[in-house]
């Protein structure tokens, strides 16, 4: 078992004819993900990587029965791509694109909240259920099947943690990148709940960073609703206030969203917090 | 990106918000001329990307043009919270009867725009927020519908605004929200929105203006991008932006080059962790992007080396989709293009890490050392800085 994506995922790639979309579609196919087609307005009827291309997500869904979409559309058109997937009632939408204006995401979020779909990201590395499906850009070989659920705001830090686990022989149920934007589709809390309910997940790794209050809310959730142990790492302890650290969401505003505040809150509910990423496997094994 | 007060107020005026008709001066004589032209009492205001200018002595009332010149010569060159003043705004002096606070911003936790108002605006609004937050009325806005009239009524009555000012207030609040929505702003703030006596009438006027624009939205607002004041940013950050690198200048000695924002922050944290006791820390945050291609690495190196505080460079790359041996070759190429004698610690991890490290080690660059873990790399970088002292 796993969460969000598995062998039954039927994936359509929005932006499959672009450089990024094509490259990662290839990687996902090689990993064994069931990619059923792609979407690019104006290229309907063509074939890319042996998969049919459609003009619209709706057409792709009708022809292939896709239940998941991944978006590699540039930032200017990404919000539109998400809205299109929502309109086509795709159950799970994963948006990799970085740089979507925050006001666009507020509108997307307002519509998402009235739909039955789930959005992962944007500005995220996507999802990886080892041995079953890779929906995103995570390097497949770093992960191996096992009992640890991983949820993270950061791409390379996720790879770092997952790779460190794998090298110590500790596998993962699913690795989830929720992204580094200030407003996203799925929060830590949503994913923690899914891991708590997933019978195969035994422990959870949570990788957060400065900015906002998601980690603090996660701590409250862990305290009230989680029986499974959680190990955390928070990046940005030395980040100055008022400066965006790469991710649009990684910003300490006034004194809100500091790493110290998040670490303290997590520790106060019994979460083991690693001092550096390589320490995560040690804490998981304890 | 932040706008200056004078830029924000010009933008507000485009959305029907009353603002003073002031002008910007770059030296004391210009200040004198503008004050003369405006006539009467004027206010000389430092234009820097920082709030709290009033309390820092950056806002001064002048009774006549001579005084305006005097104030300007004192304020120009002044340092306000680390920002050097190189221009002042000369506004006509207003006869202030009251100060209202009004702002539209993004509420990240609620994922919606938020409009806020208080009858206790002015220079102590932060104090009000700390000690009596209930005095700031807050209303969330549905981004799909926008700000509605009834919400403005709620706001006006919530701050006990006299009825005779409601009409003006509604126009200003609507204008401010429209300005926010049309500018990809993350903040549009008027503090004070002053109650002013003018020609025997009581009117509301935006005496101060603050706007912050979402960097991700700037692409569709060339007119706002044109307002960027690069004198407010460290040169390295400007160069980095031009090379599409994400960079933040810090004050330590270890120049960090990392792929991925999260890993870059973790690298900073680690160097600070080991270096703290010796006064050593990261010189910067720098994300070279996922692929770490030779051109980006070379651009990053140039930026790091232009910071004279840097005594050691730490390169930390997770080779995910790109392989470590490719990254290693990229680093060597960049090194040849941007030569340096500073010690360089390289950590490569991920696909083909052994091959990558072998390439680094066999390049015979005597100042370059490999490291296996982030822990080891950070320790070595701190040691290298101590050795260089
Ligand atoms: N044109 C003006 N006429 C009279 N007083 C002013 C004028 N502009 C500003 N002030 C006064 O100076 C104070 C500080 O100015 P402001 O522009 O708000 O700067 P800051 O918020 O950076 O301190 C205001 O709260 C107001 O009381
Ligand atoms: Mg003010």
PDB file of C-alpha atoms in Angstrom, chain B residues 70-199:
ATOM      1  CA  UNK B  70      18.105  72.394   5.628  1.00  0.00           C
ATOM      2  CA  UNK B  71      16.064  69.279   6.418  1.00  0.00           C
ATOM      3  CA  UNK B  72      16.873  67.756   3.046  1.00  0.00           C
ATOM      4  CA  UNK B  73      20.606  68.237   3.518  1.00  0.00           C
ATOM      5  CA  UNK B  74      20.392  66.449   6.883  1.00  0.00           C
ATOM      6  CA  UNK B  75      18.140  63.626   5.708  1.00  0.00           C
ATOM      7  CA  UNK B  76      20.021  62.910   2.466  1.00  0.00           C
ATOM      8  CA  UNK B  77      22.879  60.534   3.261  1.00  0.00           C
ATOM      9  CA  UNK B  78      21.253  59.486   6.521  1.00  0.00           C
ATOM     10  CA  UNK B  79      21.158  55.788   7.390  1.00  0.00           C
ATOM     11  CA  UNK B  80      17.721  54.390   8.232  1.00  0.00           C
ATOM     12  CA  UNK B  81      17.821  50.772   9.395  1.00  0.00           C
ATOM     13  CA  UNK B  82      20.719  49.993   7.081  1.00  0.00           C
ATOM     14  CA  UNK B  83      19.347  51.939   4.079  1.00  0.00           C
ATOM     15  CA  UNK B  84      21.168  55.054   2.904  1.00  0.00           C
ATOM     16  CA  UNK B  85      18.852  57.899   1.887  1.00  0.00           C
ATOM     17  CA  UNK B  86      19.630  59.241  -1.591  1.00  0.00           C
ATOM     18  CA  UNK B  87      16.339  60.943  -2.366  1.00  0.00           C
ATOM     19  CA  UNK B  88      13.637  62.792  -0.466  1.00  0.00           C
ATOM     20  CA  UNK B  89       9.983  63.434  -1.209  1.00  0.00           C
ATOM     21  CA  UNK B  90       8.744  66.986  -0.664  1.00  0.00           C
ATOM     22  CA  UNK B  91       5.000  66.883   0.057  1.00  0.00           C
ATOM     23  CA  UNK B  92       2.699  69.766   0.964  1.00  0.00           C
ATOM     24  CA  UNK B  93       2.129  69.798   4.719  1.00  0.00           C
ATOM     25  CA  UNK B  94      -1.276  68.542   5.776  1.00  0.00           C
ATOM     26  CA  UNK B  95      -3.428  69.752   8.649  1.00  0.00           C
ATOM     27  CA  UNK B  96      -3.982  66.365  10.297  1.00  0.00           C
ATOM     28  CA  UNK B  97      -7.052  65.756  12.514  1.00  0.00           C
ATOM     29  CA  UNK B  98      -6.732  61.981  12.738  1.00  0.00           C
ATOM     30  CA  UNK B  99      -4.747  59.050  11.381  1.00  0.00           C
ATOM     31  CA  UNK B 100      -6.327  55.872  10.023  1.00  0.00           C
ATOM     32  CA  UNK B 101      -4.513  52.692   9.088  1.00  0.00           C
ATOM     33  CA  UNK B 102      -5.699  50.884   5.929  1.00  0.00           C
ATOM     34  CA  UNK B 103      -4.017  47.966   4.159  1.00  0.00           C
ATOM     35  CA  UNK B 104      -4.672  45.036   1.839  1.00  0.00           C
ATOM     36  CA  UNK B 105      -2.347  42.050   2.064  1.00  0.00           C
ATOM     37  CA  UNK B 106      -2.162  38.283   1.526  1.00  0.00           C
ATOM     38  CA  UNK B 107      -3.146  36.196   4.493  1.00  0.00           C
ATOM     39  CA  UNK B 108      -0.996  33.190   3.851  1.00  0.00           C
ATOM     40  CA  UNK B 109      -2.595  31.001   6.514  1.00  0.00           C
ATOM     41  CA  UNK B 110      -6.151  31.771   5.341  1.00  0.00           C
ATOM     42  CA  UNK B 111      -5.021  31.673   1.673  1.00  0.00           C
ATOM     43  CA  UNK B 112      -7.040  34.807   0.940  1.00  0.00           C
ATOM     44  CA  UNK B 113      -6.534  38.541   0.624  1.00  0.00           C
ATOM     45  CA  UNK B 114      -7.107  40.437   3.853  1.00  0.00           C
ATOM     46  CA  UNK B 115      -8.159  44.045   4.342  1.00  0.00           C
ATOM     47  CA  UNK B 116      -7.277  45.716   7.619  1.00  0.00           C
ATOM     48  CA  UNK B 117      -8.175  49.070   9.141  1.00  0.00           C
ATOM     49  CA  UNK B 118      -7.698  50.867  12.417  1.00  0.00           C
ATOM     50  CA  UNK B 119      -8.690  54.246  13.745  1.00  0.00           C
ATOM     51  CA  UNK B 120      -5.357  54.340  15.562  1.00  0.00           C
ATOM     52  CA  UNK B 121      -3.127  54.636  12.531  1.00  0.00           C
ATOM     53  CA  UNK B 122       0.151  56.487  12.334  1.00  0.00           C
ATOM     54  CA  UNK B 123       3.582  55.765  13.636  1.00  0.00           C
ATOM     55  CA  UNK B 124       2.505  53.535  16.509  1.00  0.00           C
ATOM     56  CA  UNK B 125       0.485  50.988  14.537  1.00  0.00           C
ATOM     57  CA  UNK B 126       2.944  48.199  15.345  1.00  0.00           C
ATOM     58  CA  UNK B 127       2.550  48.956  19.017  1.00  0.00           C
ATOM     59  CA  UNK B 128      -1.250  48.889  18.603  1.00  0.00           C
ATOM     60  CA  UNK B 129      -0.968  45.519  16.861  1.00  0.00           C
ATOM     61  CA  UNK B 130       1.105  44.170  19.742  1.00  0.00           C
ATOM     62  CA  UNK B 131      -0.806  45.559  22.702  1.00  0.00           C
ATOM     63  CA  UNK B 132      -4.368  45.925  21.411  1.00  0.00           C
ATOM     64  CA  UNK B 133      -4.765  43.824  18.239  1.00  0.00           C
ATOM     65  CA  UNK B 134      -8.575  44.079  18.553  1.00  0.00           C
ATOM     66  CA  UNK B 135      -8.211  47.725  17.506  1.00  0.00           C
ATOM     67  CA  UNK B 136      -7.254  46.538  14.044  1.00  0.00           C
ATOM     68  CA  UNK B 137     -10.344  45.341  12.204  1.00  0.00           C
ATOM     69  CA  UNK B 138      -9.630  42.490   9.756  1.00  0.00           C
ATOM     70  CA  UNK B 139     -11.848  41.165   6.959  1.00  0.00           C
ATOM     71  CA  UNK B 140     -11.013  38.367   4.511  1.00  0.00           C
ATOM     72  CA  UNK B 141     -11.810  38.824   0.841  1.00  0.00           C
ATOM     73  CA  UNK B 142     -12.873  36.104  -1.574  1.00  0.00           C
ATOM     74  CA  UNK B 143     -10.317  36.505  -4.383  1.00  0.00           C
ATOM     75  CA  UNK B 144     -12.878  35.341  -6.947  1.00  0.00           C
ATOM     76  CA  UNK B 145     -15.403  38.022  -6.014  1.00  0.00           C
ATOM     77  CA  UNK B 146     -13.233  40.848  -4.743  1.00  0.00           C
ATOM     78  CA  UNK B 147     -13.971  43.401  -2.045  1.00  0.00           C
ATOM     79  CA  UNK B 148     -17.702  44.107  -1.591  1.00  0.00           C
ATOM     80  CA  UNK B 149     -19.430  47.264  -0.393  1.00  0.00           C
ATOM     81  CA  UNK B 150     -20.932  45.627   2.680  1.00  0.00           C
ATOM     82  CA  UNK B 151     -17.471  44.554   3.783  1.00  0.00           C
ATOM     83  CA  UNK B 152     -16.271  48.139   3.621  1.00  0.00           C
ATOM     84  CA  UNK B 153     -19.296  49.148   5.714  1.00  0.00           C
ATOM     85  CA  UNK B 154     -18.282  46.527   8.262  1.00  0.00           C
ATOM     86  CA  UNK B 155     -14.783  47.923   8.249  1.00  0.00           C
ATOM     87  CA  UNK B 156     -15.886  51.561   8.569  1.00  0.00           C
ATOM     88  CA  UNK B 157     -18.292  50.841  11.396  1.00  0.00           C
ATOM     89  CA  UNK B 158     -15.746  48.502  12.995  1.00  0.00           C
ATOM     90  CA  UNK B 159     -13.319  51.392  13.402  1.00  0.00           C
ATOM     91  CA  UNK B 160     -16.034  53.897  14.369  1.00  0.00           C
ATOM     92  CA  UNK B 161     -15.365  56.075  11.357  1.00  0.00           C
ATOM     93  CA  UNK B 162     -17.697  59.136  11.397  1.00  0.00           C
ATOM     94  CA  UNK B 163     -20.563  58.607   8.942  1.00  0.00           C
ATOM     95  CA  UNK B 164     -19.743  61.700   6.908  1.00  0.00           C
ATOM     96  CA  UNK B 165     -16.431  60.080   5.873  1.00  0.00           C
ATOM     97  CA  UNK B 166     -17.874  56.729   4.772  1.00  0.00           C
ATOM     98  CA  UNK B 167     -18.327  57.617   1.134  1.00  0.00           C
ATOM     99  CA  UNK B 168     -14.727  58.744   0.779  1.00  0.00           C
ATOM    100  CA  UNK B 169     -13.544  55.734   2.743  1.00  0.00           C
ATOM    101  CA  UNK B 170     -15.408  53.316   0.480  1.00  0.00           C
ATOM    102  CA  UNK B 171     -13.873  54.826  -2.626  1.00  0.00           C
ATOM    103  CA  UNK B 172     -10.387  54.616  -1.126  1.00  0.00           C
ATOM    104  CA  UNK B 173     -10.795  51.053   0.150  1.00  0.00           C
ATOM    105  CA  UNK B 174     -12.115  49.882  -3.221  1.00  0.00           C
ATOM    106  CA  UNK B 175      -9.291  51.700  -4.987  1.00  0.00           C
ATOM    107  CA  UNK B 176      -6.716  50.124  -2.723  1.00  0.00           C
ATOM    108  CA  UNK B 177      -8.065  46.620  -3.324  1.00  0.00           C
ATOM    109  CA  UNK B 178      -8.183  47.215  -7.067  1.00  0.00           C
ATOM    110  CA  UNK B 179      -4.626  48.508  -6.967  1.00  0.00           C
ATOM    111  CA  UNK B 180      -3.540  45.391  -5.041  1.00  0.00           C
ATOM    112  CA  UNK B 181      -5.306  43.044  -7.461  1.00  0.00           C
ATOM    113  CA  UNK B 182      -4.093  44.839 -10.577  1.00  0.00           C
ATOM    114  CA  UNK B 183      -0.476  44.995  -9.417  1.00  0.00           C
ATOM    115  CA  UNK B 184       0.177  41.450  -8.157  1.00  0.00           C
ATOM    116  CA  UNK B 185       0.900  43.164  -4.868  1.00  0.00           C
ATOM    117  CA  UNK B 186       1.480  41.278  -1.661  1.00  0.00           C
ATOM    118  CA  UNK B 187       0.944  44.483   0.314  1.00  0.00           C
ATOM    119  CA  UNK B 188      -0.752  47.837  -0.339  1.00  0.00           C
ATOM    120  CA  UNK B 189      -0.672  49.961   2.786  1.00  0.00           C
ATOM    121  CA  UNK B 190      -1.758  53.509   3.643  1.00  0.00           C
ATOM    122  CA  UNK B 191      -0.514  54.666   7.008  1.00  0.00           C
ATOM    123  CA  UNK B 192      -1.621  57.230   7.736  1.00  0.00           C
ATOM    124  CA  UNK B 193      -4.783  57.641   5.752  1.00  0.00           C
ATOM    125  CA  UNK B 194      -5.123  61.045   7.326  1.00  0.00           C
ATOM    126  CA  UNK B 195      -8.291  62.952   8.191  1.00  0.00           C
ATOM    127  CA  UNK B 196      -7.272  66.334   6.844  1.00  0.00           C
ATOM    128  CA  UNK B 197      -8.764  69.832   7.063  1.00  0.00           C
ATOM    129  CA  UNK B 198      -8.455  71.425   3.639  1.00  0.00           C
ATOM    130  CA  UNK B 199     -10.194  74.604   2.405  1.00  0.00           C
TER     131      UNK B 199
END
